[in-house]
Coordinates of C-alpha atoms in Angstrom, one line a residue:
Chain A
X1 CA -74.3 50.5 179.0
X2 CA -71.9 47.7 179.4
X3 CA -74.6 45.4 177.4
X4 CA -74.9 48.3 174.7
X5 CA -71.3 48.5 173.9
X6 CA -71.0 44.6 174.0
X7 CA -74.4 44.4 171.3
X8 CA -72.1 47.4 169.1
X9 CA -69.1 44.9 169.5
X10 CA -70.9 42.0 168.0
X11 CA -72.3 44.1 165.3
X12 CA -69.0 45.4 164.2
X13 CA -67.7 42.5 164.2
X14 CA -70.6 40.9 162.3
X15 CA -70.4 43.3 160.1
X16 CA -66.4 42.8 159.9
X17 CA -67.2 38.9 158.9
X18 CA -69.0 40.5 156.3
X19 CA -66.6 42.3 154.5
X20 CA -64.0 39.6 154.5
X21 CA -66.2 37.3 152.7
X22 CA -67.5 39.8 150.2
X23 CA -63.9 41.0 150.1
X24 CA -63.3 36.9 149.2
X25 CA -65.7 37.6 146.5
X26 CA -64.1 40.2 145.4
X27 CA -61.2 37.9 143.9
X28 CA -63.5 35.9 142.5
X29 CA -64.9 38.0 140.4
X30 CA -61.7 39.8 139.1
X31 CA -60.8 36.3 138.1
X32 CA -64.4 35.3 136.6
X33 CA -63.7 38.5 134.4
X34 CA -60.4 38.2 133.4
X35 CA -61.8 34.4 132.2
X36 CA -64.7 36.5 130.5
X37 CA -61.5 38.4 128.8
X38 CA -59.8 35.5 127.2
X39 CA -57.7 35.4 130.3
X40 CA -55.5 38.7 129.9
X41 CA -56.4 42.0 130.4
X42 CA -55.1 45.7 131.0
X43 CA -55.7 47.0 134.4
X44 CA -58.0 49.5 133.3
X45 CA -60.1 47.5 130.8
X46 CA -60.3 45.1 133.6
X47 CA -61.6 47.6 136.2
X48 CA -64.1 49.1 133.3
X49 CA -65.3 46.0 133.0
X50 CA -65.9 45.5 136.8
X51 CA -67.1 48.7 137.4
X52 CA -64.4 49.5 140.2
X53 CA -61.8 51.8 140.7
X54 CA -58.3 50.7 138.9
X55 CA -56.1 51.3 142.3
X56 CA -59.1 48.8 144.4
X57 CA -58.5 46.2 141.9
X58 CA -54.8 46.7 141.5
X59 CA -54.8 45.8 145.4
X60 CA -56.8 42.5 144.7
X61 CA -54.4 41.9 141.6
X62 CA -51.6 42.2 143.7
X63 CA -52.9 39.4 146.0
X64 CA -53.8 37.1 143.2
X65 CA -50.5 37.6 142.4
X66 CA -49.0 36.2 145.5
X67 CA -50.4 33.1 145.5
X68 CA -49.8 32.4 141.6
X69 CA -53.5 32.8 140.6
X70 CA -52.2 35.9 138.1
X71 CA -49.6 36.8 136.4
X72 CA -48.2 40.0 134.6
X73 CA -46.6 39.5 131.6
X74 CA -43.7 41.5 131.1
X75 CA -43.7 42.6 127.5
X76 CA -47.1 44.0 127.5
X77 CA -48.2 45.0 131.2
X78 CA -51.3 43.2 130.6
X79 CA -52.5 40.3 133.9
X80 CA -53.1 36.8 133.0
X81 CA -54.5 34.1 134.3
X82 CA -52.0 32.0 135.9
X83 CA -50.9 28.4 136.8
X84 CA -53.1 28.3 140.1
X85 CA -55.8 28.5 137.5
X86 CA -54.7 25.6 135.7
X87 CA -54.3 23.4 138.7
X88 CA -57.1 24.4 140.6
X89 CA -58.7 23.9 136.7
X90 CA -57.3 20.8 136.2
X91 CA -58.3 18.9 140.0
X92 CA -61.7 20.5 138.9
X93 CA -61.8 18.2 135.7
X94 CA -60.4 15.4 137.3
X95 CA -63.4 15.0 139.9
X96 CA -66.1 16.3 137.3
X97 CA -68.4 13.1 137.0
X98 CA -71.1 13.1 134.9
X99 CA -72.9 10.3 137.2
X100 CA -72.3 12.3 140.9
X101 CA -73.5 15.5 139.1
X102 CA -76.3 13.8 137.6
X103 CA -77.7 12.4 140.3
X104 CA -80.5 15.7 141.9
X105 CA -81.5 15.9 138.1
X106 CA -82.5 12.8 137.9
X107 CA -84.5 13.2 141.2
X108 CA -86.1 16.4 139.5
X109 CA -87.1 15.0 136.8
X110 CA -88.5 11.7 138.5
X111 CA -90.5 14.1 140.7
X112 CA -91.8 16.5 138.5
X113 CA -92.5 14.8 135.6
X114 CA -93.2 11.3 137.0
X115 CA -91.0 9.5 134.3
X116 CA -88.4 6.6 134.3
X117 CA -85.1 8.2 134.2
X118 CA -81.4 7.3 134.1
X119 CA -78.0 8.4 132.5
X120 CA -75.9 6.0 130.8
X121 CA -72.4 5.8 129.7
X122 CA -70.5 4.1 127.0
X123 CA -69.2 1.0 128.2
X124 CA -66.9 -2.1 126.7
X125 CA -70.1 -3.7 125.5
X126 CA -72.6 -0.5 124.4
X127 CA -74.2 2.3 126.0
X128 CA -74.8 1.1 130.2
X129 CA -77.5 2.7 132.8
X130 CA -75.2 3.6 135.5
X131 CA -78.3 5.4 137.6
X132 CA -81.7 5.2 137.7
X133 CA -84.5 6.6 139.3
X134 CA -88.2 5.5 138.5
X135 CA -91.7 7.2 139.8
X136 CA -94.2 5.8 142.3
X137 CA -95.9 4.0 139.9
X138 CA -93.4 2.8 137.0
X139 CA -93.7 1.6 134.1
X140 CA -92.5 -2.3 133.5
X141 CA -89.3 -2.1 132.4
X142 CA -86.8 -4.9 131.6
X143 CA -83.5 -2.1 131.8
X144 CA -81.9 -1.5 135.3
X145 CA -78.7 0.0 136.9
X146 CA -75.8 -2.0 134.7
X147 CA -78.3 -2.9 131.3
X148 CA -76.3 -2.3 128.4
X149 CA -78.7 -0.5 125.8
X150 CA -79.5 -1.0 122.0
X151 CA -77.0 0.9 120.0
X152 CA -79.7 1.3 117.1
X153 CA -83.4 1.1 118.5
X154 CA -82.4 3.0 121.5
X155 CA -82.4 6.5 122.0
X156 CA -79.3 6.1 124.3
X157 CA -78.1 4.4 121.9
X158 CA -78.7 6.3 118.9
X159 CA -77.0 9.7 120.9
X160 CA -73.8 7.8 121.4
X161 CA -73.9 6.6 117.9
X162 CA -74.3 10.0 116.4
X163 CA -71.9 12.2 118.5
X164 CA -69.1 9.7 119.6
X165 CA -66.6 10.0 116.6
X166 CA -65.2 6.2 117.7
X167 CA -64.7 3.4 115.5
X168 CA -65.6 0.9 118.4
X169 CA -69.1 2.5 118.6
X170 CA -69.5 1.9 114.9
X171 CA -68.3 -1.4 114.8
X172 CA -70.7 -2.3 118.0
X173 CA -73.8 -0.8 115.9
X174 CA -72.3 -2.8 112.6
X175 CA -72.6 -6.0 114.6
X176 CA -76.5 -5.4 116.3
X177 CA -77.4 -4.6 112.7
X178 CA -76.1 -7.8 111.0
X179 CA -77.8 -10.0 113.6
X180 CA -81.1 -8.0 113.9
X181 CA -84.3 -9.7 112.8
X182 CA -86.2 -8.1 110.3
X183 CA -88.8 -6.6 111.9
X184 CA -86.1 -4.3 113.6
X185 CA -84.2 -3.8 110.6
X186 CA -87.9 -2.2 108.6
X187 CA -87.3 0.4 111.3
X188 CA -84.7 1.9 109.7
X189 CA -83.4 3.6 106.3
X190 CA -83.1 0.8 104.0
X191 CA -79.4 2.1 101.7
X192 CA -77.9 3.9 105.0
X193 CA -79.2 3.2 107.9
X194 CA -76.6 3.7 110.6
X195 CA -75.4 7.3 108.4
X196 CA -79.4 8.0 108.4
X197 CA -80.0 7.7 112.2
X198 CA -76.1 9.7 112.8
X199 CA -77.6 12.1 110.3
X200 CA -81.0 13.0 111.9
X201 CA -79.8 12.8 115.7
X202 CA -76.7 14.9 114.8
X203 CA -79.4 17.8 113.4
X204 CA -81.6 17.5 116.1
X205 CA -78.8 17.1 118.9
X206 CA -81.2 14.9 120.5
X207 CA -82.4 11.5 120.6
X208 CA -85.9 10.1 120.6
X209 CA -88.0 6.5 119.7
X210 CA -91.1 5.3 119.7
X211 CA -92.0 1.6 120.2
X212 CA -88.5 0.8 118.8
X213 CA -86.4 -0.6 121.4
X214 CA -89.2 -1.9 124.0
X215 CA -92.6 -2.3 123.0
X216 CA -94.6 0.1 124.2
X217 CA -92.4 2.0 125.4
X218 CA -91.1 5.8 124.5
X219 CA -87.8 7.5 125.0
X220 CA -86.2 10.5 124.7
X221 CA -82.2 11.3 125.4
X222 CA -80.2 14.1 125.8
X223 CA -76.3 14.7 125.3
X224 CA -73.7 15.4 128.4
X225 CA -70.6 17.3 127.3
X226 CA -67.6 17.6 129.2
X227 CA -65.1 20.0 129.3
X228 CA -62.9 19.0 126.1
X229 CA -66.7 19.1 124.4
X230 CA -66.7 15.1 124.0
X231 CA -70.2 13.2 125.0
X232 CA -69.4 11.8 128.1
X233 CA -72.8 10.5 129.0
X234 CA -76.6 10.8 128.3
X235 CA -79.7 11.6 130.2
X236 CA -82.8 9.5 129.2
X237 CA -86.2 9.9 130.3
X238 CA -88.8 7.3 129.7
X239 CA -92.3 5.8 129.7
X240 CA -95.4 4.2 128.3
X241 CA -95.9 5.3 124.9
X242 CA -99.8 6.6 125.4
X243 CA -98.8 8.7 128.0
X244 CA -95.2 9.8 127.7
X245 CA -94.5 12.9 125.1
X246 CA -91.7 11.9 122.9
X247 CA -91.6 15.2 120.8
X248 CA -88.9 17.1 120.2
X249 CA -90.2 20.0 121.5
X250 CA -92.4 18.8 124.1
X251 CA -92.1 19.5 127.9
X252 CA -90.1 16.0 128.4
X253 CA -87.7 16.9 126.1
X254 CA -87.6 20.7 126.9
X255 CA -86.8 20.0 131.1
X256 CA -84.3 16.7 130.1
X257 CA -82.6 19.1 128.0
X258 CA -82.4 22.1 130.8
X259 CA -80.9 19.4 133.2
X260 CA -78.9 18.1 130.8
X261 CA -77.6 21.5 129.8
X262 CA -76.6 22.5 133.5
X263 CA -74.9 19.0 133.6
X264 CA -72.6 19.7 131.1
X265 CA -71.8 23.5 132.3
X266 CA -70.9 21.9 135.7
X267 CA -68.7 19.6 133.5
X268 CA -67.5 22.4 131.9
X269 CA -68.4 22.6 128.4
X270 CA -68.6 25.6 126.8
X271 CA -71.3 25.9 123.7
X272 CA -70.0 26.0 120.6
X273 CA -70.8 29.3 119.9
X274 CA -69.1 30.7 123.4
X275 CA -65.7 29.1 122.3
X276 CA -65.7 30.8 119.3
X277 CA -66.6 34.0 120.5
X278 CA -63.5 33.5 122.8
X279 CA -61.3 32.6 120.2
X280 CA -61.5 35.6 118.8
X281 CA -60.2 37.5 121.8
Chain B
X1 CA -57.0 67.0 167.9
X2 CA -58.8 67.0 164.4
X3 CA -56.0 66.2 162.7
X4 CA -55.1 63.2 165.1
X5 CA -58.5 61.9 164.4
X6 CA -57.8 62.4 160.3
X7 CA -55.1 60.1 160.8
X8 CA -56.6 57.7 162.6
X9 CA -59.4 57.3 160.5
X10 CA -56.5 56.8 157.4
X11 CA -54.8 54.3 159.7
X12 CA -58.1 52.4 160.1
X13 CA -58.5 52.5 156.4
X14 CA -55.6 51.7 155.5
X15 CA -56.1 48.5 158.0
X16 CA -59.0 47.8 156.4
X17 CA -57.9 47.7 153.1
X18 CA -54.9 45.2 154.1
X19 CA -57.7 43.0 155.7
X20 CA -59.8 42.9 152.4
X21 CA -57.1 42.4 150.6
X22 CA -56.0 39.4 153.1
X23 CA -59.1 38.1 152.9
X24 CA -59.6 37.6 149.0
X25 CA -55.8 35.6 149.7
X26 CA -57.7 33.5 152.0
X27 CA -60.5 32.8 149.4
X28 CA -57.7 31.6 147.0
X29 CA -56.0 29.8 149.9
X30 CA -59.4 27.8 150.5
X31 CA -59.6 26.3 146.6
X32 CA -55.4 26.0 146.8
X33 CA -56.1 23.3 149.9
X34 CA -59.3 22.1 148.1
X35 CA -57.2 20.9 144.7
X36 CA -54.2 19.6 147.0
X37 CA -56.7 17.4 148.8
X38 CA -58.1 16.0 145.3
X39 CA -60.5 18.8 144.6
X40 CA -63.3 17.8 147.8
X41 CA -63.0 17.5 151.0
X42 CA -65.2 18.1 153.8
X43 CA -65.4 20.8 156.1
X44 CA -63.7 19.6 159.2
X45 CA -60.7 18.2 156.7
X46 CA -60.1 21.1 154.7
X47 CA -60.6 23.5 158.0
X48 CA -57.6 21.4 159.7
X49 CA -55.7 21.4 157.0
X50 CA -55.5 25.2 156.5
X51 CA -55.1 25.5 160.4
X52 CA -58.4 27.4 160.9
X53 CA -61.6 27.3 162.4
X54 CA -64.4 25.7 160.5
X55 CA -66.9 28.3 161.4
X56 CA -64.6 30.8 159.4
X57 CA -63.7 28.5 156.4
X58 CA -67.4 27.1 156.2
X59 CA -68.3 31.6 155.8
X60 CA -65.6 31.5 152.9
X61 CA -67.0 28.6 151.2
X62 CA -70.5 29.9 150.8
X63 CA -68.8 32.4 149.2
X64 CA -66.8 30.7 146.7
X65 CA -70.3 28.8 146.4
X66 CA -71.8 31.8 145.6
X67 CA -69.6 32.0 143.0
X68 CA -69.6 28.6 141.5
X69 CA -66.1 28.1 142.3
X70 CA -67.0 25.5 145.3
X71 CA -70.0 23.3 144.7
X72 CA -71.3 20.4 147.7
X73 CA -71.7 17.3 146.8
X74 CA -75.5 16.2 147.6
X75 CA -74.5 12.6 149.2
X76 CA -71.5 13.1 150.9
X77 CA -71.6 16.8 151.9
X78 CA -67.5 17.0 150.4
X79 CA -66.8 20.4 148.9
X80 CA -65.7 20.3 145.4
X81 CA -63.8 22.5 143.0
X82 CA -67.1 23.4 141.2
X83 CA -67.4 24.4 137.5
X84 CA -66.1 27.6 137.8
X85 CA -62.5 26.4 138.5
X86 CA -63.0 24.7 134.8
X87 CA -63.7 28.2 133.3
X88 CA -60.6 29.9 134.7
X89 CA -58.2 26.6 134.4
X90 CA -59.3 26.4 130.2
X91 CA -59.2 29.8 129.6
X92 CA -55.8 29.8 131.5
X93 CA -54.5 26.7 129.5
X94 CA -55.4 28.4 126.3
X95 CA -53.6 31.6 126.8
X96 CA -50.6 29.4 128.4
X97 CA -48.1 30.0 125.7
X98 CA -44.4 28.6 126.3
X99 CA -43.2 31.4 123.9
X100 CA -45.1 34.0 125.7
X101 CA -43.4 32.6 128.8
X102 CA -40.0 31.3 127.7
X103 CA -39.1 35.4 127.1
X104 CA -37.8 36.1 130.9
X105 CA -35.9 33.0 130.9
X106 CA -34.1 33.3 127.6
X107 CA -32.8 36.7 129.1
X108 CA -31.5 35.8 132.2
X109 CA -30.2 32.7 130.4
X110 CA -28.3 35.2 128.5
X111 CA -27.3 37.6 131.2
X112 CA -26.3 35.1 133.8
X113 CA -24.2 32.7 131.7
X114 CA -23.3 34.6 128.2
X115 CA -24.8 31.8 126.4
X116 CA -26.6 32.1 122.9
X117 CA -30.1 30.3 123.9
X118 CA -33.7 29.8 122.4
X119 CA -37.1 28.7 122.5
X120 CA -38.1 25.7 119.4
X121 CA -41.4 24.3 118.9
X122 CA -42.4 21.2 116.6
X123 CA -43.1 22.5 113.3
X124 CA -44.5 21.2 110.3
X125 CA -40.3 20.9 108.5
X126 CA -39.2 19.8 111.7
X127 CA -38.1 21.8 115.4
X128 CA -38.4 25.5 115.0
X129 CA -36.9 28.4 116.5
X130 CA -39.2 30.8 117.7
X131 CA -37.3 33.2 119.9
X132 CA -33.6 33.5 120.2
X133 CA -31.1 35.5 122.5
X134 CA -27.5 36.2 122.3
X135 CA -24.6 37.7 124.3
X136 CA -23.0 40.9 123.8
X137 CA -20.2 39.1 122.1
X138 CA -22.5 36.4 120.0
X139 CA -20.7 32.9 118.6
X140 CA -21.3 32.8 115.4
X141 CA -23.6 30.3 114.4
X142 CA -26.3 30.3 111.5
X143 CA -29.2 30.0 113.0
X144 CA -31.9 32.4 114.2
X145 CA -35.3 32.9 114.7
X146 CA -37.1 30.7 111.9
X147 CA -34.3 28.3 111.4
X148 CA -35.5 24.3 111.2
X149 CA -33.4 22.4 113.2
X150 CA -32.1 18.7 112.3
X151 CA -33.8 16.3 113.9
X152 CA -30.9 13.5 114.7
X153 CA -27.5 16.0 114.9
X154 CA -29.0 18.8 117.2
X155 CA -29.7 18.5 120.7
X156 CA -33.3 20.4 120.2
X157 CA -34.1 17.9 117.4
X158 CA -33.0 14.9 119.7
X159 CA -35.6 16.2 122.3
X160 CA -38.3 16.3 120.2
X161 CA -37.6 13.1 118.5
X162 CA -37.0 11.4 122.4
X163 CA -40.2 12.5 123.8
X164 CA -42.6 13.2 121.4
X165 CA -44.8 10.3 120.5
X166 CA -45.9 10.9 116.8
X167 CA -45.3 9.4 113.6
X168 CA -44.5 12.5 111.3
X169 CA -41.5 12.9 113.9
X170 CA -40.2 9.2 113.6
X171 CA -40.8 10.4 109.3
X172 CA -38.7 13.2 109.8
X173 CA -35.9 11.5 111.3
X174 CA -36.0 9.1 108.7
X175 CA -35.8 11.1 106.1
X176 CA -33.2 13.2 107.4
X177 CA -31.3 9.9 108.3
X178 CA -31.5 8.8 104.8
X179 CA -30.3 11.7 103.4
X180 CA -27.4 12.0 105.9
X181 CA -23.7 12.3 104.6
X182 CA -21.8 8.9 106.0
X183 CA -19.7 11.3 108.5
X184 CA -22.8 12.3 110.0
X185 CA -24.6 8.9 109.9
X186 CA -21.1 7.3 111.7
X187 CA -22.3 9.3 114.6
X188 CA -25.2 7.4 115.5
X189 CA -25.6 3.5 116.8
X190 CA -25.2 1.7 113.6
X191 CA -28.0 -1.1 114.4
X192 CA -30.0 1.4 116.0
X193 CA -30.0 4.9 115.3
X194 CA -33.3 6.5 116.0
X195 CA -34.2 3.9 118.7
X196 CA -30.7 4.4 120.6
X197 CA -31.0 8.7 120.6
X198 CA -34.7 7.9 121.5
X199 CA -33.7 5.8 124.7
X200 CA -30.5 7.8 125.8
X201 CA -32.3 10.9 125.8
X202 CA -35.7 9.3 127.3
X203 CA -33.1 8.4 130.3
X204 CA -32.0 11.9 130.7
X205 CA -34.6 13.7 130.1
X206 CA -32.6 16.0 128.7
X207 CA -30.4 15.9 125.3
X208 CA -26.6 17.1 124.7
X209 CA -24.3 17.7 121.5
X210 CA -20.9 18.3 121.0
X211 CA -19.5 19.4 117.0
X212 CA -22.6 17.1 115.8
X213 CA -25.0 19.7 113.9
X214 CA -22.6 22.6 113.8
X215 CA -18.9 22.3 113.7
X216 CA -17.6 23.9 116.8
X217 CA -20.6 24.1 118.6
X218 CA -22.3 22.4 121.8
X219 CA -25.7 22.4 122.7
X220 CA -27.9 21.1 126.2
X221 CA -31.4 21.3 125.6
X222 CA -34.3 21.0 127.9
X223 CA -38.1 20.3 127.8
X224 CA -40.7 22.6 128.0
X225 CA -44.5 20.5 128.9
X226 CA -47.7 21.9 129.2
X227 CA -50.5 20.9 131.2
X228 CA -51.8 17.7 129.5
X229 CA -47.9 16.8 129.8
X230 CA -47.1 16.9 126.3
X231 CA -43.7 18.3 125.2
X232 CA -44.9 21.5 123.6
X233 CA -41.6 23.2 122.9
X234 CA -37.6 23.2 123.9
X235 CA -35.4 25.6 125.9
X236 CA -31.7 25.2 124.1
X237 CA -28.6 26.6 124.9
X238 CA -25.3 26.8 123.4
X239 CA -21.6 28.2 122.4
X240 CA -18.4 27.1 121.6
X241 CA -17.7 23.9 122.5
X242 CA -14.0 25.3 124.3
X243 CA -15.8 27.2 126.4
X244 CA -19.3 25.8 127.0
X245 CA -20.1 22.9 129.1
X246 CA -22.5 20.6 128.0
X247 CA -22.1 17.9 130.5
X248 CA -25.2 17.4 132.0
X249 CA -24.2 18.3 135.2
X250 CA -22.9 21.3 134.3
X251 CA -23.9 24.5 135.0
X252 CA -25.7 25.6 131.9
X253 CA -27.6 22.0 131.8
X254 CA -28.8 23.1 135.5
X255 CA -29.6 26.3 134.9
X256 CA -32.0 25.8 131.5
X257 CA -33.5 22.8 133.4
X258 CA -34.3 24.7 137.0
X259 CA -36.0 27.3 133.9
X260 CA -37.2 24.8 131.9
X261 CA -39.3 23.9 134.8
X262 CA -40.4 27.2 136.0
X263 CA -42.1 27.4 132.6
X264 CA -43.2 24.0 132.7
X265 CA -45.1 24.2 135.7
X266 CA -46.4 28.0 134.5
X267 CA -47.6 25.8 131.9
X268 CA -49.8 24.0 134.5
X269 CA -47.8 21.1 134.1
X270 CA -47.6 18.7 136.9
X271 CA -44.5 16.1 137.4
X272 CA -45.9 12.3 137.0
X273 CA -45.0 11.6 140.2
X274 CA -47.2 14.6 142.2
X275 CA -50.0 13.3 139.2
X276 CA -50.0 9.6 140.7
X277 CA -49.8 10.7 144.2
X278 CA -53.0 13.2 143.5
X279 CA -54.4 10.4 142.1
X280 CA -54.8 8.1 145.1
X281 CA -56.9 10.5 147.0

């Protein structure tokens, strides 16, 4: 009996932790959908849109409230998001890096597609391999953690070249090109050939070579955005020409661009296409 | 006995509801402690630095998990402000408009002191006003919402001029300053004009005028920033300069700044010195 009602205890209290944490949840999710609002909302649109009753999320308003996570502007009743959002936003930014979040991709990928892979940042001197991960059995290589890339005959490279509107990375490619031998130089469009590569890599949003940079050798990159939508970093995946797939749409390039998408939503970014949707709110 | 048991039932209800409602502010305490602590931690940290147990913070973490508002870092096993926080922080920057949230301020402005008061952004012909407030018994002055202010000879215009680091201000002033009648220019430094208002009110943080821009009339005005710590608009103030103090210690000055930073920091904007301090962690 005594054992019963202790057993009945613990369950109501399990059941008690329960609540609290989906009640935690609860919060969340009125703030996820006031976000998904353009950041202001009615009450009722706001509980139509989570499906609840407008007096339970009043209550949950009210506490976001309190600790300055919403706010009700006065003119038009309707609650905004407010400047706990922004700090707790802004801290969020501040530790968002590209290289930490990048890291169990890069293990993914070196596991289940058995390629070289690392991302790389811009650095003083040209694009740099800040991790790296290679497979069992790797190709030969010359490029490590701290390599500073090819601007031109990379596909590292030729990503930053393309979507980083800088006039350092310009300048950087203008020097490799005026003291690249001519075999290098054939590669590439004879009137315009840094506007050509920034051309072609801008439509496909994507990078890839073939034999360019490293003989033998095969590449594809993809872009990481950050939250102001700026290239922060790249993801490249390489190996031995004969048996690496360099196409654009092949599975190489479809699961480094999958990582490299989630990368940037952890960063933050938001599509194109999303923002403008919101803009419109 | 049925009705005793009614209300007991409401009475547990109504104690449950209070401890849902406590437990969402709990959730929002949890990523509050997260952001102050640099935006990770780990569990044992953040658990002693809200003052509960870690069994019962680790619980609300795999909820905010859940919800991509907490992510954990695969090396260190810190909790981060995950990419969720990102959402809600830019789609509360972008709806964080110092107009918007200058309007309760201008009106107690006005009801507490009698003072004539408005809210000026940078615009393309130089500071703007956007809204504007005045006592029952108004001075008369000839400006209102709309009006351009000067640049060098109001205490708005010497804000923007002071901390706003672009070139079309510095054109503004120039132009204005080479147009100016001499009783006007006699006001400024003559070695030095621009540069001297730039430092003095740099110093202050915080610009003053007495019979400069209107005959008769004093002004204090006080920066608005937003969240990337820009100046994004001014609160001003002002009356007859008989009966208006514009001394910077004055009671006006401290009321528009204590509500010049209310907004600021509803703006998200953090003071440099919390910035650096966030910075070492």
């Amino acid at each position: 009996m005594e054992k019963n009602s202790q057993s009945q205890a613990d369950a109501r209290a399990a059941r008690d932790r329960r609540q609290r944490v989906q009640s935690a949840s609860i919060g969340m999710l009125v703030l996820k959908e006031l976000a998904a609002l353009g950041g202001r909302a009615t009450l009722t649109a706001l509980a139509a849109h989570l499906g609840e009753n407008p007096a339970k999320v009043h209550r949950y308003l009210a506490s976001l409230m309190e600790e300055s996570f919403v706010t009700q502007d006065q003119g038009t009743q309707q609650y905004c998001l407010g400047p706990q959002c922004i700090s707790i936003g802004l801290a969020a930014m501040r530790i968002a890096d590209p290289i930490r979040l990048s890291e169990p991709s890069l293990v993914r990928l070196r596991e289940s597609l058995e390629v070289t892979c690392f991302i790389a940042v811009m650095g003083n001197r040209g694009p740099t391999i800040m991790r790296f991960e290679e497979p069992g059995l790797p190709v030969t290589v010359n490029v490590r953690a701290g390599s500073v890339m090819s601007m031109l005959w990379s596909a590292t490279g030729r990503l930053f070249l393309a979507l980083l509107d800088e006039s350092r990375v310009r300048k950087l490619a203008e020097e490799e090109l005026s003291h690249a031998p001519a075999n290098l130089r054939t590669q590439l469009d004879a009137t315009d050939p840094i506007g050509r590569l920034q051309r072609d890599v801008r439509a496909a949003g994507f990078a890839t070579v073939k034999d360019t940079n490293l003989k033998g050798i095969s590449a594809v990159a993809a872009p990481l955005f950050d939250a102001s939508g700026h290239l922060c970093a790249t993801l490249t995946a390489l190996g031995a020409t004969g048996g690496f797939d360099a196409s654009i749409d092949g599975p190489i390039a479809k699961a480094l661009r999958k990582e490299a998408e989630a990368i940037s939503a952890a960063l933050g970014y938001v599509p194109k296409q999303a923002d403008a949707l919101s803009g419109c709110v």
